Coordinates of C-alpha atoms in Angstrom, one line a residue:
Chain I
M163 CA 29.4 20.2 -39.3
R164 CA 26.5 22.0 -37.5
A165 CA 25.9 18.9 -35.5
I166 CA 29.5 18.9 -34.3
V167 CA 29.4 22.5 -33.4
G168 CA 26.1 21.9 -31.5
L169 CA 27.5 19.0 -29.7
G170 CA 30.7 20.9 -28.8
L171 CA 28.5 23.7 -27.4
L172 CA 26.5 21.3 -25.4
L173 CA 29.5 19.6 -23.9
S174 CA 31.1 22.9 -23.0
I175 CA 27.9 23.9 -21.2
A176 CA 28.0 20.5 -19.5
A177 CA 31.6 21.1 -18.4
A178 CA 30.8 24.7 -17.2
T179 CA 27.9 23.5 -15.1
A180 CA 29.8 20.5 -13.6
P181 CA 30.4 20.6 -9.9
V182 CA 33.6 22.1 -8.4
H183 CA 35.4 20.2 -5.7
A184 CA 36.6 22.7 -3.1
A185 CA 36.1 23.5 0.6
D186 CA 32.7 24.8 -0.6
V187 CA 30.5 21.8 -0.5
T188 CA 27.2 21.6 -2.3
L189 CA 24.5 19.0 -1.5
L190 CA 21.4 18.3 -3.5
N191 CA 18.4 17.3 -1.4
V192 CA 15.6 15.8 -3.5
S193 CA 12.4 16.0 -1.5
Y194 CA 8.7 15.8 -1.8
D195 CA 6.1 18.6 -2.0
P196 CA 5.1 19.8 1.5
T197 CA 8.7 20.0 2.9
R198 CA 9.6 23.2 1.1
E199 CA 9.3 25.4 4.1
L200 CA 10.8 22.8 6.5
Y201 CA 14.0 22.3 4.5
K202 CA 14.4 26.0 3.9
D203 CA 14.8 26.3 7.7
L204 CA 16.8 23.1 8.3
D205 CA 19.3 23.8 5.4
A206 CA 20.2 27.2 6.8
A207 CA 20.5 25.9 10.4
F208 CA 22.7 23.0 9.3
A209 CA 24.9 25.2 7.1
A210 CA 25.6 27.5 10.1
Q211 CA 26.3 24.6 12.4
W212 CA 28.7 22.9 9.8
K213 CA 30.5 26.2 9.2
A214 CA 31.1 26.6 12.9
K215 CA 32.3 23.0 13.2
S216 CA 34.4 22.5 10.1
G217 CA 35.0 25.9 8.6
D218 CA 33.6 24.7 5.3
T219 CA 30.7 26.4 3.6
V220 CA 27.9 24.0 2.7
T221 CA 25.1 25.0 0.3
I222 CA 22.1 22.7 0.1
N223 CA 20.2 22.9 -3.1
Q224 CA 16.5 21.8 -3.0
S225 CA 14.3 20.1 -5.5
H226 CA 10.6 19.5 -4.6
G227 CA 7.8 17.7 -6.4
G228 CA 5.4 14.7 -6.0
S229 CA 7.3 12.0 -4.1
G230 CA 6.9 9.3 -6.8
K231 CA 7.9 11.7 -9.5
Q232 CA 11.0 12.8 -7.6
A233 CA 12.1 9.2 -7.0
R234 CA 11.7 8.7 -10.8
S235 CA 13.9 11.6 -11.5
V236 CA 16.6 10.3 -9.2
I237 CA 16.3 6.9 -10.9
D238 CA 16.7 8.7 -14.3
G239 CA 19.8 10.5 -13.2
L240 CA 18.9 13.5 -11.0
E241 CA 22.1 13.4 -8.8
A242 CA 20.6 13.7 -5.4
D243 CA 23.1 13.4 -2.5
V244 CA 20.3 12.9 -0.1
V245 CA 16.6 12.0 -0.7
T246 CA 13.9 13.0 1.8
L247 CA 10.7 11.5 0.4
A248 CA 7.1 11.0 1.5
L249 CA 7.3 7.2 1.9
A250 CA 9.8 4.4 2.1
Y251 CA 8.5 2.7 -1.0
D252 CA 9.8 5.5 -3.2
I253 CA 13.3 5.1 -1.8
D254 CA 13.0 1.3 -2.2
E255 CA 12.3 2.0 -5.9
I256 CA 15.6 4.0 -6.2
A257 CA 17.5 1.1 -4.5
D258 CA 15.8 -1.5 -6.6
K259 CA 15.7 0.1 -10.1
A260 CA 18.9 2.2 -10.1
K261 CA 20.9 0.4 -7.4
L262 CA 22.1 3.8 -6.1
L263 CA 21.9 2.7 -2.5
P264 CA 21.6 -0.7 -0.7
A265 CA 18.2 -2.3 -0.2
T266 CA 18.8 -2.1 3.6
W267 CA 19.0 1.7 3.6
Q268 CA 16.1 2.1 6.1
K269 CA 18.1 0.3 8.9
R270 CA 20.9 2.9 8.8
L271 CA 19.4 5.7 10.8
P272 CA 17.2 5.7 13.9
N273 CA 13.4 5.4 13.9
N274 CA 13.2 3.7 10.4
S275 CA 15.3 6.6 9.0
T276 CA 12.5 9.0 9.8
P277 CA 13.7 12.0 11.9
Y278 CA 10.1 13.3 11.9
Y279 CA 6.7 11.9 11.5
S280 CA 3.2 13.1 10.8
T281 CA -0.3 11.8 10.3
I282 CA -3.3 12.4 8.1
V283 CA -6.0 14.9 9.3
F284 CA -8.9 16.8 7.8
L285 CA -9.0 20.5 6.9
V286 CA -12.5 21.9 6.8
R287 CA -14.0 25.4 6.2
K288 CA -14.5 27.7 9.2
G289 CA -17.4 26.6 11.5
N290 CA -17.3 23.1 10.0
P291 CA -20.6 23.6 8.1
K292 CA -20.9 20.0 7.0
G293 CA -20.2 18.7 10.5
I294 CA -17.2 16.5 9.7
H295 CA -15.7 14.9 12.7
D296 CA -14.4 11.5 11.7
W297 CA -13.8 9.2 8.7
N298 CA -17.5 8.0 8.5
D299 CA -18.6 11.6 7.8
L300 CA -16.6 11.6 4.5
V301 CA -18.8 9.1 2.8
K302 CA -22.0 11.0 3.4
D303 CA -24.0 12.3 0.4
G304 CA -23.1 15.9 -0.6
V305 CA -19.7 16.0 1.1
G306 CA -16.9 17.0 -1.4
V307 CA -13.6 15.4 -0.4
I308 CA -10.3 16.7 -1.8
T309 CA -7.3 14.3 -2.0
P310 CA -4.6 13.9 -4.6
N311 CA -4.0 10.9 -6.9
P312 CA -2.4 8.0 -5.1
K313 CA -0.7 6.9 -8.3
S314 CA 1.6 10.0 -8.3
S315 CA 1.4 11.4 -4.8
G316 CA 2.9 10.0 -1.6
G317 CA 0.6 12.0 0.6
A318 CA -2.4 10.6 -1.3
R319 CA -1.3 7.0 -0.6
W320 CA -1.1 7.8 3.1
N321 CA -4.7 9.4 2.8
Y322 CA -6.0 6.3 1.1
L323 CA -4.4 3.8 3.5
A324 CA -5.6 5.9 6.5
A325 CA -9.2 5.6 5.3
W326 CA -8.7 1.9 4.6
G327 CA -7.3 1.4 8.1
Y328 CA -10.2 3.2 9.7
A329 CA -12.7 1.1 7.8
T330 CA -11.0 -2.1 8.7
K331 CA -10.9 -1.2 12.3
T332 CA -14.5 0.0 12.7
L333 CA -16.5 -1.9 10.0
G334 CA -14.3 -5.0 9.5
A335 CA -11.9 -5.9 6.7
A336 CA -14.7 -7.2 4.4
K337 CA -16.4 -3.7 4.3
A338 CA -13.2 -1.7 3.8
K339 CA -13.3 -1.7 0.0
D340 CA -16.9 -0.6 -0.1
F341 CA -16.2 2.2 2.4
V342 CA -13.2 3.6 0.4
T343 CA -15.2 3.3 -2.9
K344 CA -17.9 5.5 -1.3
L345 CA -15.3 8.0 -0.2
Y346 CA -13.7 8.3 -3.6
H347 CA -17.2 8.7 -5.1
N348 CA -17.2 12.0 -3.2
V349 CA -13.9 13.2 -4.7
P350 CA -14.5 15.7 -7.5
V351 CA -10.9 16.1 -8.6
L352 CA -7.6 14.2 -8.2
D353 CA -4.6 16.5 -8.3
S354 CA -1.2 15.0 -9.0
G355 CA 0.5 16.2 -5.7
A356 CA -0.4 17.1 -2.1
R357 CA 0.3 20.8 -2.7
G358 CA -1.9 20.9 -5.8
S359 CA -4.8 19.5 -3.7
T360 CA -4.2 22.1 -1.0
T361 CA -4.3 24.9 -3.6
T362 CA -7.6 23.4 -5.0
F363 CA -9.2 23.4 -1.6
V364 CA -7.8 26.7 -0.2
E365 CA -7.4 28.9 -3.3
R366 CA -10.0 27.6 -5.7
G367 CA -12.6 26.9 -2.9
Q368 CA -13.5 23.4 -4.1
G369 CA -14.8 20.7 -1.8
D370 CA -15.8 20.6 1.9
V371 CA -12.9 18.7 3.4
L372 CA -9.2 18.3 2.4
L373 CA -7.4 15.1 3.4
A374 CA -3.9 16.3 4.2
W375 CA -0.7 15.7 6.0
E376 CA -1.0 17.3 9.5
N377 CA 1.9 19.6 8.7
E378 CA 0.3 20.7 5.4
A379 CA -3.0 21.4 7.1
Y380 CA -1.3 23.5 9.8
L381 CA 0.7 25.3 7.2
A382 CA -2.4 26.0 5.1
T383 CA -4.4 27.4 8.0
H384 CA -1.3 29.4 9.0
E385 CA -0.8 30.9 5.5
A386 CA -4.5 31.6 5.0
G387 CA -4.6 33.7 8.2
G388 CA -6.1 31.1 10.5
D389 CA -9.7 32.3 10.4
K390 CA -10.9 30.6 7.2
F391 CA -10.2 26.9 8.1
E392 CA -10.3 24.5 11.0
I393 CA -8.3 21.3 11.5
V394 CA -10.3 18.2 12.5
T395 CA -8.4 15.3 13.9
P396 CA -10.1 12.0 13.4
S397 CA -10.4 9.3 16.1
V398 CA -7.8 7.2 14.4
S399 CA -5.3 7.7 11.6
I400 CA -2.1 6.4 10.1
L401 CA 1.4 6.9 11.4
A402 CA 3.0 8.6 8.3
E403 CA 6.7 8.2 8.3
P404 CA 8.6 10.2 5.6
P405 CA 12.1 8.7 5.5
V406 CA 15.5 10.2 4.6
A407 CA 18.5 8.5 3.0
V408 CA 22.0 9.2 1.7
V409 CA 22.3 8.2 -2.0
D410 CA 25.5 6.2 -1.8
K411 CA 26.6 6.1 -5.5
N412 CA 26.0 9.8 -5.9
V413 CA 27.9 11.0 -2.8
E414 CA 30.8 8.7 -3.8
K415 CA 30.8 10.4 -7.1
H416 CA 30.6 13.9 -5.6
G417 CA 32.9 13.2 -2.7
T418 CA 30.2 14.5 -0.3
A419 CA 29.6 11.3 1.8
K420 CA 30.7 12.9 5.0
V421 CA 28.6 16.1 4.8
A422 CA 25.5 14.2 3.5
E423 CA 25.7 11.8 6.4
A424 CA 26.2 14.6 8.9
F425 CA 23.2 16.5 7.5
L426 CA 20.9 13.6 8.0
R427 CA 22.3 12.9 11.5
Y428 CA 21.8 16.6 12.3
L429 CA 18.1 16.2 11.7
Y430 CA 17.9 14.1 14.9
T431 CA 19.6 16.7 17.1
P432 CA 17.4 18.8 19.5
A433 CA 18.2 22.0 17.6
A434 CA 16.8 20.5 14.4
Q435 CA 13.9 18.8 16.2
E436 CA 12.8 22.2 17.4
I437 CA 12.7 23.5 13.8
I438 CA 10.8 20.4 12.8
A439 CA 8.2 20.9 15.5
K440 CA 7.9 24.6 14.6
D441 CA 7.3 23.6 11.0
F442 CA 4.4 21.4 12.2
Y443 CA 6.0 18.0 11.8
R444 CA 6.0 15.7 14.9
P445 CA 9.4 15.5 16.4
R446 CA 11.1 12.2 17.5
D447 CA 13.2 13.7 20.3
P448 CA 11.3 13.0 23.6
A449 CA 12.3 16.3 25.2
V450 CA 11.2 18.4 22.2
A451 CA 8.1 16.3 21.8
A452 CA 7.1 17.0 25.4
K453 CA 7.7 20.7 24.9
Y454 CA 5.4 20.8 21.8
A455 CA 2.9 18.3 23.2
G456 CA 0.2 20.9 23.2
A457 CA 0.6 21.7 19.5
F458 CA -0.2 18.1 18.3
K459 CA -3.4 16.3 19.2
N460 CA -3.2 12.8 20.7
L461 CA -4.8 10.2 18.5
Q462 CA -4.6 6.5 17.9
L463 CA -2.1 5.8 15.1
F464 CA -1.8 2.5 13.2
T465 CA 1.3 1.6 11.2
I466 CA 1.8 0.5 7.6
D467 CA 4.0 -2.4 8.8
R468 CA 1.4 -3.9 11.2
N469 CA -1.8 -3.1 9.3
F470 CA -0.7 -3.5 5.7
G471 CA 2.4 -5.7 5.9
G472 CA 4.8 -3.0 4.8
W473 CA 5.1 -0.7 1.8
T474 CA 6.0 -3.3 -0.8
K475 CA 2.9 -5.3 0.0
A476 CA 0.6 -2.3 0.3
Q477 CA 2.0 -1.0 -3.0
T478 CA 1.3 -4.3 -4.9
A479 CA -2.1 -4.9 -3.4
H480 CA -3.5 -1.3 -3.6
F481 CA -1.6 0.9 -6.1
A482 CA -0.2 -1.4 -8.8
D483 CA -1.9 -1.3 -12.2
G484 CA -5.2 -3.1 -11.8
G485 CA -4.8 -3.1 -8.0
L486 CA -7.5 -2.2 -5.5
F487 CA -7.2 1.5 -6.1
D488 CA -7.8 1.1 -9.8
Q489 CA -10.9 -1.1 -9.1
I490 CA -12.2 1.4 -6.5
F491 CA -11.7 4.4 -8.8
E492 CA -13.5 2.7 -11.6
A493 CA -16.4 1.8 -9.3
A494 CA -16.5 5.3 -7.7
K495 CA -17.0 7.0 -11.1
R496 CA -20.3 5.4 -11.5
Chain Z
M233 CA -14.0 55.2 -48.4
K234 CA -16.7 52.6 -48.6
T235 CA -14.9 49.4 -49.4
T236 CA -17.5 46.7 -49.0
A237 CA -21.2 46.4 -49.4
E238 CA -21.8 45.2 -45.8
P239 CA -24.1 47.3 -43.7
G240 CA -22.5 49.5 -41.0
W241 CA -24.0 47.7 -38.1
L242 CA -22.5 44.4 -39.2
R243 CA -19.0 46.0 -39.4
W244 CA -19.3 47.4 -35.9
L245 CA -20.6 44.1 -34.6
L246 CA -17.6 42.3 -36.0
I247 CA -15.2 44.9 -34.7
A248 CA -16.8 44.8 -31.3
A249 CA -16.7 41.0 -31.2
A250 CA -13.0 40.9 -32.2
L251 CA -12.1 43.6 -29.6
G252 CA -14.2 42.0 -26.9
F253 CA -12.6 38.7 -27.5
L254 CA -9.1 40.3 -27.3
G255 CA -10.1 42.2 -24.2
I256 CA -11.4 39.1 -22.3
N257 CA -8.7 36.7 -23.4
L258 CA -5.6 39.0 -23.5
A259 CA -5.9 42.4 -21.9
L260 CA -7.8 41.3 -18.8
P261 CA -5.5 38.5 -17.8
L262 CA -2.5 40.6 -18.5
A263 CA -3.9 43.4 -16.4
Q264 CA -4.6 40.8 -13.7
V265 CA -0.9 39.7 -13.7
F266 CA 0.3 43.2 -13.1
A267 CA -2.5 43.9 -10.5
G268 CA -1.6 40.7 -8.6
A269 CA 2.1 41.6 -8.8
L270 CA 1.6 45.0 -7.2
A271 CA -1.1 43.9 -4.8
K272 CA 1.1 44.5 -1.8
G273 CA 3.0 47.5 -3.0
I274 CA 6.1 48.2 -4.9
A275 CA 8.6 47.2 -2.1
V276 CA 7.2 43.6 -2.0
Y277 CA 7.3 43.5 -5.8
R278 CA 10.9 44.6 -5.9
A279 CA 11.9 42.0 -3.2
A280 CA 10.3 39.2 -5.2
V281 CA 12.1 40.2 -8.4
V282 CA 15.6 40.6 -6.9
E283 CA 15.3 37.4 -4.8
P284 CA 18.4 35.2 -5.8
D285 CA 16.3 32.3 -7.1
A286 CA 14.3 34.6 -9.3
V287 CA 17.4 36.3 -10.6
A288 CA 18.9 32.8 -11.3
A289 CA 15.7 31.7 -13.1
M290 CA 15.8 34.9 -15.2
R291 CA 19.5 34.3 -16.1
L292 CA 18.8 30.7 -17.0
T293 CA 15.8 31.7 -19.2
L294 CA 17.8 34.3 -21.1
T295 CA 20.8 31.9 -21.5
V296 CA 18.6 29.1 -22.9
A297 CA 16.9 31.5 -25.3
A298 CA 20.4 32.9 -26.3
I299 CA 21.5 29.4 -27.3
A300 CA 18.3 28.0 -28.7
V301 CA 17.3 31.0 -30.9
P302 CA 20.6 31.2 -32.9
L303 CA 20.7 27.4 -33.3
N304 CA 17.2 27.6 -34.7
I305 CA 18.0 30.5 -37.0
V306 CA 20.8 28.4 -38.6
F307 CA 18.6 25.3 -38.8
G308 CA 15.6 27.3 -40.1
L309 CA 17.6 29.0 -42.8
A310 CA 19.3 25.8 -43.9
A311 CA 16.1 23.8 -43.9
S312 CA 13.9 26.3 -45.7
W313 CA 16.6 27.1 -48.3
A314 CA 17.1 23.5 -49.0
I315 CA 13.4 22.8 -49.3
T316 CA 12.5 25.8 -51.5
K317 CA 15.5 26.2 -53.7
F318 CA 16.4 22.6 -54.5
D319 CA 14.6 19.3 -55.4
F320 CA 15.8 16.2 -53.6
P321 CA 14.3 12.9 -52.5
G322 CA 12.8 12.9 -49.0
K323 CA 11.7 16.6 -49.2
A324 CA 8.1 15.9 -48.2
M325 CA 9.4 13.8 -45.3
L326 CA 11.7 16.7 -44.1
I327 CA 8.7 19.1 -44.2
S328 CA 6.6 16.8 -42.0
L329 CA 9.6 16.3 -39.6
I330 CA 9.8 20.0 -39.1
D331 CA 6.2 20.1 -38.0
L332 CA 6.7 17.2 -35.6
P333 CA 7.4 19.3 -32.5
L334 CA 4.1 21.3 -33.0
S335 CA 2.1 18.1 -33.1
V336 CA 3.9 16.2 -30.2
S337 CA 3.0 17.1 -26.7
P338 CA 5.8 19.0 -25.0
V339 CA 5.9 16.5 -22.2
V340 CA 6.7 13.8 -24.7
S341 CA 9.5 16.0 -26.1
G342 CA 11.0 16.3 -22.7
L343 CA 10.6 12.5 -22.0
I344 CA 12.5 11.7 -25.2
Y345 CA 15.6 13.3 -23.7
V346 CA 15.2 11.6 -20.4
L347 CA 14.9 8.3 -22.2
L348 CA 18.0 9.1 -24.3
F349 CA 20.3 10.7 -21.8
G350 CA 18.8 9.6 -18.4
L351 CA 20.6 7.2 -16.2
Q352 CA 18.4 4.3 -17.4
G353 CA 18.6 5.5 -21.0
W354 CA 21.0 4.2 -23.6
A355 CA 23.6 7.0 -23.2
G356 CA 23.1 7.5 -19.5
P357 CA 25.8 5.2 -18.0
W358 CA 28.5 6.4 -20.3
L359 CA 27.6 10.1 -19.6
R360 CA 27.7 9.4 -15.8
E361 CA 31.0 7.7 -16.1
H362 CA 32.4 10.8 -17.9
D363 CA 30.7 13.2 -15.5
I364 CA 28.7 14.9 -18.3
R365 CA 25.2 16.0 -17.3
I366 CA 22.6 16.4 -19.9
V367 CA 19.2 15.8 -18.3
F368 CA 18.4 17.5 -15.0
A369 CA 21.0 20.2 -16.0
V370 CA 21.3 23.1 -18.3
P371 CA 22.2 21.2 -21.5
G372 CA 19.0 19.1 -21.2
I373 CA 16.9 22.3 -20.8
V374 CA 18.6 23.8 -23.9
L375 CA 18.0 20.6 -25.9
A376 CA 14.3 20.4 -24.9
T377 CA 13.9 24.1 -25.8
V378 CA 15.6 23.7 -29.2
F379 CA 13.3 20.8 -29.9
V380 CA 10.0 22.5 -29.2
T381 CA 11.1 25.8 -30.9
F382 CA 12.7 24.5 -34.1
P383 CA 9.6 24.8 -36.4
F384 CA 9.1 28.5 -35.8
V385 CA 11.8 30.0 -38.1
A386 CA 11.4 27.4 -40.8
R387 CA 7.6 27.6 -40.8
E388 CA 7.8 31.4 -41.3
L389 CA 10.4 31.1 -44.1
I390 CA 9.2 28.2 -46.2
P391 CA 5.9 29.8 -47.5
L392 CA 7.7 33.2 -48.0
M393 CA 10.5 31.6 -50.0
L394 CA 8.1 29.4 -52.0
E395 CA 6.2 32.5 -53.0
Q396 CA 9.3 34.3 -54.1
G397 CA 10.4 31.4 -56.3
R398 CA 13.9 30.7 -57.5
S399 CA 14.2 33.3 -60.4
D400 CA 16.1 35.9 -58.4
E401 CA 18.7 33.3 -57.3
E402 CA 18.9 31.8 -60.7
A403 CA 19.5 35.2 -62.2
A404 CA 22.3 35.9 -59.7
R405 CA 23.9 32.6 -60.4
S406 CA 23.8 33.1 -64.2
L407 CA 25.5 36.5 -63.6
G408 CA 28.4 34.7 -61.9
A409 CA 27.6 35.0 -58.2
T410 CA 28.8 32.2 -55.9
G411 CA 26.4 30.3 -53.7
W412 CA 27.3 32.4 -50.6
Q413 CA 27.0 35.7 -52.5
T414 CA 23.6 34.7 -53.8
F415 CA 22.5 33.9 -50.3
R416 CA 23.8 37.0 -48.7
R417 CA 22.9 39.6 -51.4
V418 CA 19.7 38.1 -52.8
T419 CA 18.0 35.6 -50.6
L420 CA 18.7 37.1 -47.2
P421 CA 17.4 40.7 -48.1
N422 CA 14.3 39.1 -49.5
I423 CA 13.4 37.1 -46.4
R424 CA 14.7 39.3 -43.6
W425 CA 11.3 40.4 -42.3
G426 CA 10.0 36.8 -42.4
L427 CA 13.1 35.7 -40.6
L428 CA 12.8 38.4 -38.0
Y429 CA 9.2 37.5 -37.3
G430 CA 10.2 33.8 -37.0
V431 CA 13.0 34.7 -34.6
L432 CA 10.6 36.7 -32.4
L433 CA 8.1 33.8 -32.3
C434 CA 10.9 31.4 -31.6
N435 CA 12.3 33.5 -28.8
A436 CA 8.9 34.0 -27.2
R437 CA 8.3 30.2 -27.1
A438 CA 11.8 29.6 -25.9
M439 CA 11.4 31.8 -22.9
G440 CA 7.9 30.6 -22.1
E441 CA 8.2 26.9 -22.6
F442 CA 6.9 25.0 -19.6
G443 CA 6.1 21.3 -20.3
A444 CA 9.2 20.0 -22.0
V445 CA 11.5 21.9 -19.7
S446 CA 9.6 20.8 -16.6
V447 CA 10.3 17.1 -17.5
V448 CA 14.1 17.6 -17.9
S449 CA 14.7 20.3 -15.3
G450 CA 14.9 18.4 -12.0
H451 CA 13.6 21.6 -10.4
I452 CA 16.7 22.4 -8.5
R453 CA 16.2 25.9 -7.1
G454 CA 18.6 28.5 -8.3
L455 CA 20.2 26.1 -10.8
T456 CA 17.7 24.5 -13.2
N457 CA 14.5 26.4 -12.7
T458 CA 13.5 28.7 -15.7
L459 CA 11.1 31.6 -15.1
P460 CA 8.0 29.6 -15.9
L461 CA 9.0 26.8 -13.5
H462 CA 9.9 29.3 -10.8
I463 CA 6.5 30.9 -11.2
E464 CA 4.8 27.6 -10.6
I465 CA 6.9 26.9 -7.5
L466 CA 6.1 30.3 -6.0
Y467 CA 2.4 29.8 -6.7
N468 CA 2.5 26.5 -4.9
E469 CA 4.3 28.0 -1.9
Y470 CA 1.3 30.4 -1.2
N471 CA 3.6 33.1 -2.5
Y472 CA 1.0 34.6 -4.9
V473 CA 2.4 38.1 -5.0
A474 CA 5.9 36.9 -5.8
A475 CA 4.5 34.5 -8.4
F476 CA 2.6 37.3 -10.1
A477 CA 5.7 39.6 -9.8
V478 CA 7.9 37.0 -11.6
A479 CA 5.1 36.4 -14.1
S480 CA 5.0 40.1 -14.8
L481 CA 8.7 39.9 -15.7
L482 CA 8.0 37.1 -18.2
A483 CA 5.1 39.2 -19.6
G484 CA 7.5 42.1 -19.7
L485 CA 10.0 40.2 -21.8
A486 CA 7.2 39.3 -24.2
L487 CA 6.1 42.9 -24.4
V488 CA 9.7 44.0 -25.1
T489 CA 9.8 41.5 -27.9
L490 CA 6.6 42.9 -29.4
V491 CA 7.7 46.5 -29.1
A492 CA 11.1 45.7 -30.7
K493 CA 9.2 44.2 -33.6
S494 CA 6.9 47.2 -34.0
V495 CA 9.8 49.6 -33.7
L496 CA 11.7 47.8 -36.4
E497 CA 8.7 47.7 -38.7
W498 CA 8.1 51.4 -38.2
R499 CA 11.7 52.4 -38.6
F500 CA 12.3 50.3 -41.7
G501 CA 8.7 50.4 -43.0
D502 CA 9.9 51.8 -46.3
A503 CA 12.4 49.0 -46.7
I504 CA 9.7 46.5 -46.1
A505 CA 7.4 48.2 -48.7
G506 CA 10.4 48.4 -51.1
G507 CA 11.0 44.7 -50.7
G508 CA 7.7 44.2 -52.4
H509 CA 5.9 42.6 -49.4

């Protein structure tokens, strides 16, 4: 009897919290850690634009967390209308494991479905006391490097691959593994997400250098008042492309396909690209990029497709169980 | 009033140790929470507390506790009554099962529900077809909270009811009382203070639970974030003052619970003493 009452209660709560289909549209954007501030701005701007255009009120709900964890939640039933994650592989996983969108999703929007891009830079303490200027300074004795765990964090995978790419380019492919092992030997703590690592470096004062998304590094200096940290841009880094996608099966179910598509298209418009640049992401729109050229340093960027053969290959070789990262991490502990 | 043979200095040392420990581990952090919350003045504090996402988190936390606590009162009473007043096969098994949530990591408790009701779980596809959301919605948060809090009432009542034995109930029954009358007139008055204490503990845990709820929440702002989850989000957004402000709300709820308990004890102190405990 109690079980029946309990179940009835649960079902009635489920019914009460089910979505309402009206002219008020609600979207759920499941995103990764450092985009919190970015989407707060973009959601509001899109809502205003959509209201003016169609008269409908659109509310965009946000969920943030480590990219891999967020993808897992969508696979397990978190009903995202759009996903805006740290790397393509996490959306590939949603397409592969839950079949919520086609495997060809990345071809549907311009620029590999990435309306903004970024790269990996260093954040050091004011005055750069350890003299860190490029990747080879990170493997020196006595330098504490803060970076999250590549197993759970998208940003951490970009960090790792950026270091690997530098080593391949300057020392040759044969020495890359040795170089990255030395680097992880200098890592005192692996947080589970990019934001966690930033907090470890900025708030708890651990380490001498934080490997971070460029946008995250700018945000951290901005939030900390700008006089405690400096950004160091290395000679070469990786082109980090955080992609966006509509989750087909979920928008079909919610009847939100049109708004969800319009939202992602909106991200490519000059108005949205301005917001993107102001939130420290690199814009795709040439005019906006030119306007903000002074804000972002020029550096040589290599790509995951050309240097690592795409995400699926990089994932299998480096981050799968028993892969290169596991071997490196084991060796680095010694 | 000399009650023991211990020398005075030892007594003072022990008292100082206990108070010092309490001060460092309880009072200091609590003071820090309120100091952090008010670091930028009362206006900033108020803005953080009335912010819509914070209000939504507060409402969700109270809703979850309002569902989880009564369910656990019913469960705790039924379980402890059955265990202490009757003999039946599988009794030892039931007692160990009640302890399970205390020994299992909260993260695992949350994962159980994702595996059961998640899209890849056994009930997931059916639930999706019928548009019923359990995980990543309020029902999942309620389920996870009920799971982690269900030992609290039963664990308070079982030792108490064991100690009281069955003689009162047996006397009532032999005088012709029905089962319900026995429970209401004899058992319940005997255990009410233990029950109240269990309810308070259960409530405190229900409002403060982080791990299990974090796994099933989906972290949708303004919808599925409870107060503890909202505090973590604020902290990670460099919003330290707001994080501490909301934390002070949670601490405030705990303090209200404590004060309510003390007031009840003080107000009905005679009744407690009269109950023989």
